Every structure is written in C-alpha cells, then in structure tokens.
Coordinates of C-alpha atoms and ligand atoms in Angstrom, one line a residue:
M1 CA 0.0 0.0 0.0
N2 CA 1.5 3.4 -0.9
E3 CA 1.3 6.5 1.3
L4 CA -1.8 7.9 -0.4
E5 CA -3.7 4.7 -0.2
A6 CA -2.9 4.5 3.5
I7 CA -4.3 8.1 4.0
L8 CA -7.4 7.2 2.1
Q9 CA -8.1 4.4 4.5
K10 CA -7.8 6.5 7.6
E11 CA -10.9 7.4 9.8
I12 CA -9.6 10.8 10.8
L13 CA -7.7 13.0 8.5
T14 CA -5.1 15.5 9.8
R15 CA -4.0 18.8 8.2
D16 CA -0.9 17.0 6.9
D17 CA -3.0 14.2 5.3
L18 CA -5.3 16.8 3.7
T19 CA -2.3 18.7 2.3
R20 CA -0.8 15.5 0.9
L21 CA -4.1 14.6 -0.8
L22 CA -4.4 18.1 -2.3
K23 CA -0.9 17.8 -3.7
S24 CA -1.5 14.4 -5.2
E25 CA -0.6 13.9 -8.9
G26 CA -0.9 11.2 -11.5
V27 CA -2.1 7.8 -10.3
D28 CA -2.4 9.2 -6.7
R29 CA -4.8 11.9 -8.0
E30 CA -6.8 9.3 -9.9
M31 CA -7.1 7.2 -6.7
L32 CA -8.3 10.2 -4.8
F33 CA -11.0 10.9 -7.4
R34 CA -12.1 7.3 -7.5
K35 CA -12.4 7.2 -3.8
A36 CA -14.4 10.5 -3.7
N37 CA -16.8 9.2 -6.3
E38 CA -17.3 5.9 -4.4
I39 CA -18.1 7.8 -1.2
K40 CA -20.4 10.1 -3.1
L41 CA -22.4 7.3 -4.6
A42 CA -22.6 5.4 -1.2
H43 CA -23.7 8.4 0.8
V44 CA -25.7 10.8 -1.4
G45 CA -26.3 8.7 -4.5
K46 CA -26.0 9.5 -8.2
K47 CA -28.6 12.2 -8.3
V48 CA -27.7 15.8 -9.1
Y49 CA -30.0 18.5 -7.9
F50 CA -30.6 21.8 -9.7
R51 CA -30.9 25.2 -8.2
G52 CA -31.9 27.8 -10.7
L53 CA -29.7 30.8 -10.1
I54 CA -31.2 34.2 -10.4
E55 CA -28.6 37.0 -10.2
F56 CA -31.2 39.6 -9.7
S57 CA -29.0 42.7 -9.1
N58 CA -25.3 43.7 -9.3
I59 CA -25.7 46.7 -7.0
C60 CA -23.3 46.2 -4.1
S61 CA -22.3 48.3 -1.1
K62 CA -19.1 46.3 -0.5
D63 CA -15.7 46.5 -2.0
C64 CA -14.1 43.0 -1.9
Y65 CA -10.8 43.3 -3.7
Y66 CA -11.4 40.3 -6.0
C67 CA -14.9 41.0 -7.3
G68 CA -15.8 42.6 -10.6
I69 CA -19.0 44.1 -9.3
R70 CA -17.5 45.8 -6.2
N71 CA -18.9 49.2 -5.4
S72 CA -15.9 51.2 -6.6
N73 CA -15.8 49.6 -10.0
K74 CA -17.3 52.4 -12.1
Q75 CA -17.1 50.4 -15.3
V76 CA -20.0 48.3 -14.3
K77 CA -23.5 49.0 -15.7
R78 CA -25.7 48.4 -12.6
Y79 CA -29.0 46.7 -12.9
N80 CA -31.8 45.5 -10.6
L81 CA -34.4 43.2 -12.0
S82 CA -38.0 44.1 -11.4
D83 CA -40.1 41.9 -9.1
E84 CA -42.0 40.8 -12.2
E85 CA -38.8 39.7 -13.9
I86 CA -37.7 37.8 -10.8
L87 CA -41.1 36.1 -10.4
K88 CA -41.0 35.2 -14.1
A89 CA -37.6 33.5 -13.6
A90 CA -39.0 31.7 -10.6
R91 CA -42.0 30.5 -12.6
F92 CA -39.5 29.2 -15.2
A93 CA -37.7 27.2 -12.5
Y94 CA -41.0 25.8 -11.3
D95 CA -42.4 25.0 -14.7
N96 CA -39.2 23.2 -15.7
N97 CA -39.1 21.2 -12.5
Y98 CA -35.9 22.6 -11.1
G99 CA -37.0 21.9 -7.5
S100 CA -35.2 24.9 -6.1
L101 CA -33.8 28.3 -6.9
V102 CA -31.1 30.6 -5.5
L103 CA -31.6 34.4 -5.2
Q104 CA -28.2 36.0 -5.4
S105 CA -27.1 39.7 -5.6
G106 CA -24.6 42.2 -4.4
E107 CA -24.9 43.0 -0.7
I108 CA -27.3 45.7 0.4
E109 CA -28.3 46.2 4.1
S110 CA -31.4 48.3 4.2
E111 CA -35.0 48.0 5.4
A112 CA -36.3 48.5 1.8
F113 CA -34.1 45.6 0.6
A114 CA -35.1 43.4 3.5
N115 CA -38.8 44.0 2.9
R116 CA -38.4 43.4 -0.8
I117 CA -36.8 40.0 -0.3
E118 CA -39.4 39.1 2.3
D119 CA -42.2 39.9 -0.1
L120 CA -40.5 38.1 -3.0
L121 CA -40.1 35.0 -0.9
K122 CA -43.8 34.9 0.0
E123 CA -44.7 35.4 -3.7
I124 CA -42.4 32.7 -4.9
K125 CA -43.8 30.3 -2.3
A126 CA -47.3 31.2 -3.4
L127 CA -46.7 30.8 -7.2
S128 CA -45.2 27.4 -6.7
A129 CA -47.7 26.1 -4.1
D130 CA -44.8 25.9 -1.6
K131 CA -43.0 23.5 -3.9
L132 CA -39.9 25.5 -4.9
G133 CA -37.1 25.3 -2.4
I134 CA -35.3 28.6 -1.9
T135 CA -31.7 29.4 -1.2
L136 CA -30.5 32.9 -0.5
S137 CA -27.1 34.3 -1.2
L138 CA -27.3 37.9 -0.2
G139 CA -24.3 38.4 2.0
E140 CA -24.0 39.6 5.6
Q141 CA -27.3 40.8 7.2
S142 CA -28.5 41.3 10.7
E143 CA -29.8 38.3 12.6
E144 CA -33.3 39.8 12.6
V145 CA -33.3 40.1 8.8
Y146 CA -32.1 36.5 8.5
R147 CA -34.9 35.4 10.8
R148 CA -37.5 37.3 8.8
W149 CA -36.4 35.8 5.5
F150 CA -36.4 32.3 7.1
K151 CA -40.0 32.8 8.3
A152 CA -41.0 34.0 4.8
G153 CA -39.8 30.7 3.3
A154 CA -36.1 30.7 2.6
H155 CA -34.5 27.5 4.1
R156 CA -31.0 27.5 2.8
Y157 CA -28.3 30.3 2.8
L158 CA -25.0 30.5 1.1
L159 CA -22.3 32.7 2.6
R160 CA -18.8 31.9 1.6
I161 CA -16.1 32.5 4.2
E162 CA -13.9 33.1 1.1
T163 CA -10.8 31.9 3.1
S164 CA -10.8 30.6 6.7
N165 CA -7.5 32.3 7.3
S166 CA -8.2 35.6 9.0
S167 CA -5.1 37.4 7.9
L168 CA -5.5 36.3 4.3
Y169 CA -9.2 37.4 4.5
Q170 CA -8.0 40.9 5.5
K171 CA -5.5 41.0 2.6
I172 CA -8.3 40.4 0.1
H173 CA -10.8 42.8 1.7
P174 CA -10.8 46.5 2.7
D175 CA -10.3 47.3 6.4
N176 CA -14.0 47.7 7.1
H177 CA -14.9 44.2 6.0
Y178 CA -14.4 41.9 9.0
F179 CA -13.7 38.2 9.1
E180 CA -15.4 38.1 12.5
S181 CA -18.6 39.5 11.1
R182 CA -18.6 37.0 8.4
L183 CA -18.3 34.2 11.0
K184 CA -21.0 35.8 13.2
S185 CA -23.3 35.8 10.2
L186 CA -22.6 32.1 9.6
R187 CA -23.3 31.3 13.2
S188 CA -26.6 33.2 13.1
L189 CA -27.7 31.3 10.0
Q190 CA -27.0 28.0 11.6
E191 CA -28.8 28.9 14.9
I192 CA -31.9 30.2 13.1
G193 CA -32.2 26.8 11.3
Y194 CA -31.1 27.5 7.8
Q195 CA -29.3 24.7 5.9
T196 CA -26.0 26.6 6.0
G197 CA -23.6 26.7 3.1
T198 CA -20.1 28.2 2.9
G199 CA -17.1 28.0 0.6
V200 CA -13.8 29.5 -0.4
M201 CA -12.0 30.7 -3.5
I202 CA -9.2 28.5 -4.7
G203 CA -5.9 30.0 -6.0
L204 CA -6.1 33.4 -4.5
P205 CA -3.0 35.5 -4.3
F206 CA -1.0 34.7 -1.2
Q207 CA -2.9 31.4 -0.7
T208 CA -1.0 28.2 0.0
V209 CA -2.1 24.5 -0.2
E210 CA -1.9 24.5 3.6
H211 CA -4.4 27.3 3.8
L212 CA -6.7 25.2 1.6
A213 CA -6.3 22.2 3.9
D214 CA -7.3 24.5 6.8
D215 CA -10.3 25.7 4.8
L216 CA -11.5 22.0 4.6
L217 CA -11.0 21.6 8.4
F218 CA -12.9 24.8 9.0
M219 CA -15.9 23.5 7.0
Q220 CA -15.7 20.2 9.0
K221 CA -15.4 22.0 12.3
F222 CA -18.2 24.4 11.5
N223 CA -20.3 21.4 10.6
V224 CA -21.8 23.1 7.4
D225 CA -24.5 21.4 5.4
M226 CA -23.5 22.7 2.0
V227 CA -20.4 23.9 0.2
G228 CA -19.9 25.9 -3.0
M229 CA -16.3 26.6 -3.9
G230 CA -14.4 27.3 -7.0
P231 CA -11.3 28.7 -8.6
Y232 CA -10.5 32.4 -8.1
I233 CA -10.6 34.1 -11.5
E234 CA -9.0 37.5 -11.8
H235 CA -10.8 40.5 -13.0
S236 CA -8.9 43.4 -14.5
D237 CA -10.9 46.1 -12.9
T238 CA -10.2 45.0 -9.3
P239 CA -7.3 45.7 -6.9
L240 CA -6.2 42.1 -6.7
F241 CA -5.4 42.1 -10.4
K242 CA -2.0 43.5 -9.8
Y243 CA -0.9 40.2 -8.3
Q244 CA -1.9 38.4 -11.5
S245 CA 1.7 37.3 -12.3
E246 CA 2.0 35.6 -8.9
L247 CA -1.1 33.4 -9.3
W248 CA -1.1 29.7 -9.9
D249 CA -1.6 28.9 -13.6
I250 CA -5.4 28.9 -14.4
N251 CA -5.3 25.1 -15.1
K252 CA -3.7 24.5 -11.7
R253 CA -6.4 26.5 -10.0
F254 CA -9.0 24.5 -11.8
D255 CA -7.3 21.2 -10.9
M256 CA -6.9 22.3 -7.3
A257 CA -10.6 23.1 -7.1
L258 CA -11.5 19.6 -8.3
K259 CA -9.1 18.1 -5.7
M260 CA -10.7 20.3 -3.0
I261 CA -14.1 19.0 -3.9
A262 CA -12.9 15.4 -3.9
V263 CA -11.2 15.7 -0.5
L264 CA -14.2 17.5 1.0
R265 CA -16.4 14.7 -0.1
I266 CA -14.2 12.2 1.7
L267 CA -14.1 14.5 4.8
M268 CA -17.9 15.3 4.9
K269 CA -19.6 12.4 3.2
D270 CA -23.3 13.5 3.3
I271 CA -23.2 17.2 2.7
N272 CA -24.3 18.9 -0.5
I273 CA -21.5 20.1 -2.7
A274 CA -22.1 22.5 -5.6
A275 CA -20.1 22.4 -8.8
A276 CA -19.3 26.2 -9.1
T277 CA -19.9 28.1 -12.2
A278 CA -16.4 29.4 -12.1
L279 CA -15.2 25.8 -13.0
Q280 CA -17.2 26.1 -16.2
A281 CA -15.5 29.4 -17.0
I282 CA -12.2 27.6 -17.2
D283 CA -13.3 24.3 -18.8
P284 CA -16.7 24.0 -20.7
M285 CA -17.1 20.6 -19.0
G286 CA -15.9 21.8 -15.6
R287 CA -19.0 21.3 -13.7
E288 CA -19.6 17.8 -15.1
K289 CA -16.0 16.9 -14.1
A290 CA -16.8 18.1 -10.6
V291 CA -20.0 15.9 -10.5
R292 CA -17.9 12.9 -11.3
I293 CA -15.6 13.4 -8.3
G294 CA -17.9 14.4 -5.5
A295 CA -20.3 17.4 -6.4
N296 CA -24.0 16.7 -6.3
V297 CA -25.6 20.2 -7.0
I298 CA -25.5 22.4 -10.1
M299 CA -26.8 25.9 -10.3
P300 CA -27.9 26.6 -13.8
N301 CA -28.2 30.3 -14.5
I302 CA -31.8 31.4 -15.1
T303 CA -31.2 35.1 -15.0
P304 CA -32.8 36.7 -18.1
G305 CA -30.0 36.7 -20.7
S306 CA -29.9 40.4 -21.3
Y307 CA -28.6 41.0 -17.7
R308 CA -26.1 38.3 -17.4
N309 CA -23.3 40.2 -19.0
N310 CA -23.4 42.7 -16.2
Y311 CA -23.1 40.2 -13.4
A312 CA -19.4 39.8 -14.0
L313 CA -17.8 38.8 -10.7
Y314 CA -14.9 37.5 -12.8
Q315 CA -14.0 37.6 -16.5
N316 CA -15.0 35.0 -19.1
K317 CA -18.1 34.0 -17.2
P318 CA -19.8 31.3 -19.3
C319 CA -23.2 31.3 -21.0
V320 CA -23.6 35.1 -20.7
D321 CA -25.3 35.3 -24.1
E322 CA -27.8 32.5 -23.5
E323 CA -31.4 32.5 -22.4
P324 CA -32.5 30.0 -19.6
E325 CA -34.2 27.8 -22.1
Q326 CA -31.0 27.2 -24.0
C327 CA -29.2 26.0 -20.8
M328 CA -31.8 23.2 -20.1
G329 CA -31.1 20.7 -22.9
C330 CA -27.4 21.4 -22.7
L331 CA -27.2 20.4 -19.0
D332 CA -29.4 17.3 -19.4
A333 CA -27.1 15.9 -22.1
R334 CA -23.9 16.7 -20.2
L335 CA -25.0 15.2 -16.9
A336 CA -25.9 12.0 -18.6
I337 CA -22.3 11.9 -19.8
A338 CA -21.2 12.3 -16.2
D339 CA -23.2 9.1 -15.3
S340 CA -25.7 11.1 -13.2
E341 CA -29.5 11.4 -12.9
I342 CA -31.1 14.7 -12.4
G343 CA -33.4 15.0 -9.3
Y344 CA -36.1 16.8 -11.2
G345 CA -38.8 18.5 -9.0
E346 CA -36.9 17.5 -5.8
W347 CA -35.5 19.8 -3.2
G348 CA -32.5 17.6 -2.8
D349 CA -31.8 18.9 0.7
S350 CA -28.5 18.2 2.5
K351 CA -28.7 14.8 4.2
H352 CA -26.2 16.2 6.7
F353 CA -28.6 18.8 7.8
Y354 CA -31.2 16.3 8.8
K355 CA -28.7 14.2 10.7
R356 CA -27.2 17.2 12.4
T357 CA -30.6 18.5 13.5
N358 CA -32.2 15.2 14.0
S359 CA -35.2 16.1 11.8
Q360 CA -37.0 14.3 9.0
L361 CA -35.7 14.5 5.4
K362 CA -38.3 16.1 3.2
Ligands
SAH1 N1 -22.6 39.4 -2.5 C1 -22.8 38.1 -2.1 C2 -23.2 37.1 -3.1 C3 -22.6 37.4 -4.5 S1 -20.9 37.1 -4.7 C4 -21.6 37.6 -1.3 O1 -20.5 38.2 -1.5 O2 -21.8 36.7 -0.5 C5 -20.8 35.3 -4.7 C6 -19.4 34.8 -4.6 O3 -18.7 35.1 -5.8 C7 -18.5 35.3 -3.5 O4 -18.8 34.7 -2.3 C8 -17.1 35.0 -4.1 O5 -16.6 33.8 -3.5 C9 -17.4 34.8 -5.6 N2 -16.5 35.6 -6.4 C10 -16.4 36.9 -6.4 N3 -15.4 37.4 -7.2 C11 -14.8 36.3 -7.7 C12 -13.7 36.0 -8.5 N4 -13.0 37.0 -9.0 N5 -13.4 34.7 -8.8 C13 -14.1 33.7 -8.3 N6 -15.1 33.9 -7.5 C14 -15.5 35.1 -7.2
SF4_2 FE1 -20.3 42.6 -3.3 FE2 -20.4 39.9 -3.0 FE3 -18.8 41.0 -4.9 FE4 -18.1 41.3 -2.3 S1 -18.2 39.4 -3.5 S2 -18.1 42.9 -3.8 S3 -20.2 41.5 -1.4 S4 -21.0 41.0 -4.8

C-alpha cells in the first residue's frame, strides 16, 4: 500500500493528510478521485439537484478586492431586475421542474431591501404552491433580517467565508470588511435553522495549499450542510489584479478546485457540494467533471439573458449570451455523460442537515 492509499483508509484526516491529498498527482490523484466518487455514490447517490440561479442585481455596497461588481468599479453597468422579472424566472424554474432556486445579488443592508426580499419569498412560495425550495445568497445581514427571511420561506443560505485564514481574509478585503462579522453571520444562520452553506475561492494570491487544507478543516469543524467553492478568476478592474503574475496557472487553480471537492467529499460524506460556475468558466465541461468526483448540486443560471453580461464577478463568465431555455437541454445531455441522474422536482436537501438537526428528510 502506498502512502496515499494509506491516507485514504484513515478514519480521521489531519492537516498533513489533507495537504498530501491536495498535492496528489498522476495515479495518486486518480485514486483520490475514484475514492471520492465511491463515497459520493454510497452516501448521497448519483442524483444531481438543480438550483436555478437568479442573479437579480449587481448593485453592491461592498468593495471586496477580488470582485468585478465591487462598489468602486465604475465600469459596471448596474442593474436591478423588477419583481415581475424575478417572479417570471422563478416560474420558469418551477415549470421546468428545477426543484429549487437561488436568489443572489450584491450586498445591500437596508430596510427596503429586507422588505423586498421578504415579499418576493412569499410570492415565490405562493406561485409554486410551496414546492420550490429557496436558497438565499445575499451576503451579511442582521440576525433579525435572516430570521424574517427564514420565516418568509427561505430555508438555505450560502455565505462563503472566502478563506478561513483571517489574515488572508484581511488582505483580500478592505479594512472595514471583517472576518469576525462573516463568522458571526454564519453562526446566526445556523442557529436560526437554515441549511447553511459556505465556501472558499481557490488559487487566491498569497494562498497556499496548507491554507486550503485549513479551509477544509474549517468546514468540517463548522459542521456546514452545503459547500460551494471554485477557482479564483482574476478581473482586470479589481485591486487584486496587480498580483496576477503571482497566481497559480489557471489550469492548476482548476485542478486544485477539483481536488478540494474530492477531498471535502471524503471528509464530509453526506453534505451537498455544488459544482461552481467558475469551473465552467475555465473548462466547458468543468461542472460535469466536478460531478464525477464528488459534487451533487448544479446551479444553472436562469437570470434573463440580457442582464447576465453585467453580473461579471470575474471575467470569461460562461453562458452570458444564452437564455434560460438554452441551458436546459445542454445540461441534461452533459450530466448523462457524467453518469448522473437529475433529481427533477426534488429539493435535494442536505442529508447532513437532517442528521445534524435530528429532523426528518423532506
Ligand atoms: N454578494 C454576495 C453574493 C454574490 S458574490 C456575497 O458576497 O456573499 C458570490 C461569490 O462570488 C462570492 O462569495 C465569491 O466567492 C465569488 N467571487 C467573487 N469574485 C470572484 C472572482 N474574481 N473569482 C471567483 N469567484 C469570485
Ligand atoms: Fe459585493 Fe459579494 Fe462582490 Fe463582495 S463578493 S463585492 S459582497 S458582490
């Protein structure tokens, strides 16, 4: 038995083990992927669940150094979908049996924004006879706002920690964005009863493989229900762009993202893991590759086509010229290639959440 095989047999993985797995190459890497896929099939099965992603506004009050729609980027044409447009996209998700949707936007903390989301949640629940599952990804908010949205029908929330290393976090954010607030938000979400998701960017400037191993341990320790993580992709209108020459090659970032997914599947067997869109920005089959080695959730973009170009968190975002209808057939075919079934009309909730909270799987 070689060193990697021995690690894959262990019950408890240490930081060194995780680092070794993330650095695996050649036959070792193949072995890692095979093991992750076996664990995925045994614990969450071969079904992939869809979350129709509605990027309803790129207006953001924050200034994350990596993000193309940060407040200070004056090159961005700002948009905000009307309620009717959002509800139309939600109806599309419902009519096409997506099971769930994700509402995502820049971060706005205001009473008007909180009220708007609360009303939209109720309307989406009503138009789908309570059948559409709803995930929110609207950044840091007060505990009270999280509670209101939960009551109005949202049951999952995605808030990436971006990196679990607080000093790296500070390097990629302005001084008034706090690692501690991000953590506090994640704790509130968990306490309120959301299925709580987090994630990190992979291949950030100053980031090491050891940081990534720590990120995986953070997810385990925090006992999250869902993870969405993908490669960092530079954007020329952002402050981090100046470190472009120090980054890992884009293919290495892509490959490391796949290994992160595989190792996480081994570490947290029954959580939901999303195949991030950023994978597809690098490789047209990126998400399908992720599904083969551990991911079980895909977030097809159902934002009306005309707005997609302006939600450029990073450059070369895929499918920006397509309409939601065009994405459908495309995904069906590709997932069949990845030996998966699509859980049409199902919420596909995190099994981990139900075990963690001792409640019944819906
Ligand atoms: N404003 C919300 C949700 C939208 S941003 C929030 O920040 O939580 C969603 C995610 O996009 C972020 O969490 C970040 O991880 C990712 N992102 C932003 N810029 C990126 C980049 N340049 N490359 C890869 N992912 C990026
Ligand atoms: Fe705004 Fe989110 Fe981008 Fe940060 S990552 S600038 S909060 S949209």
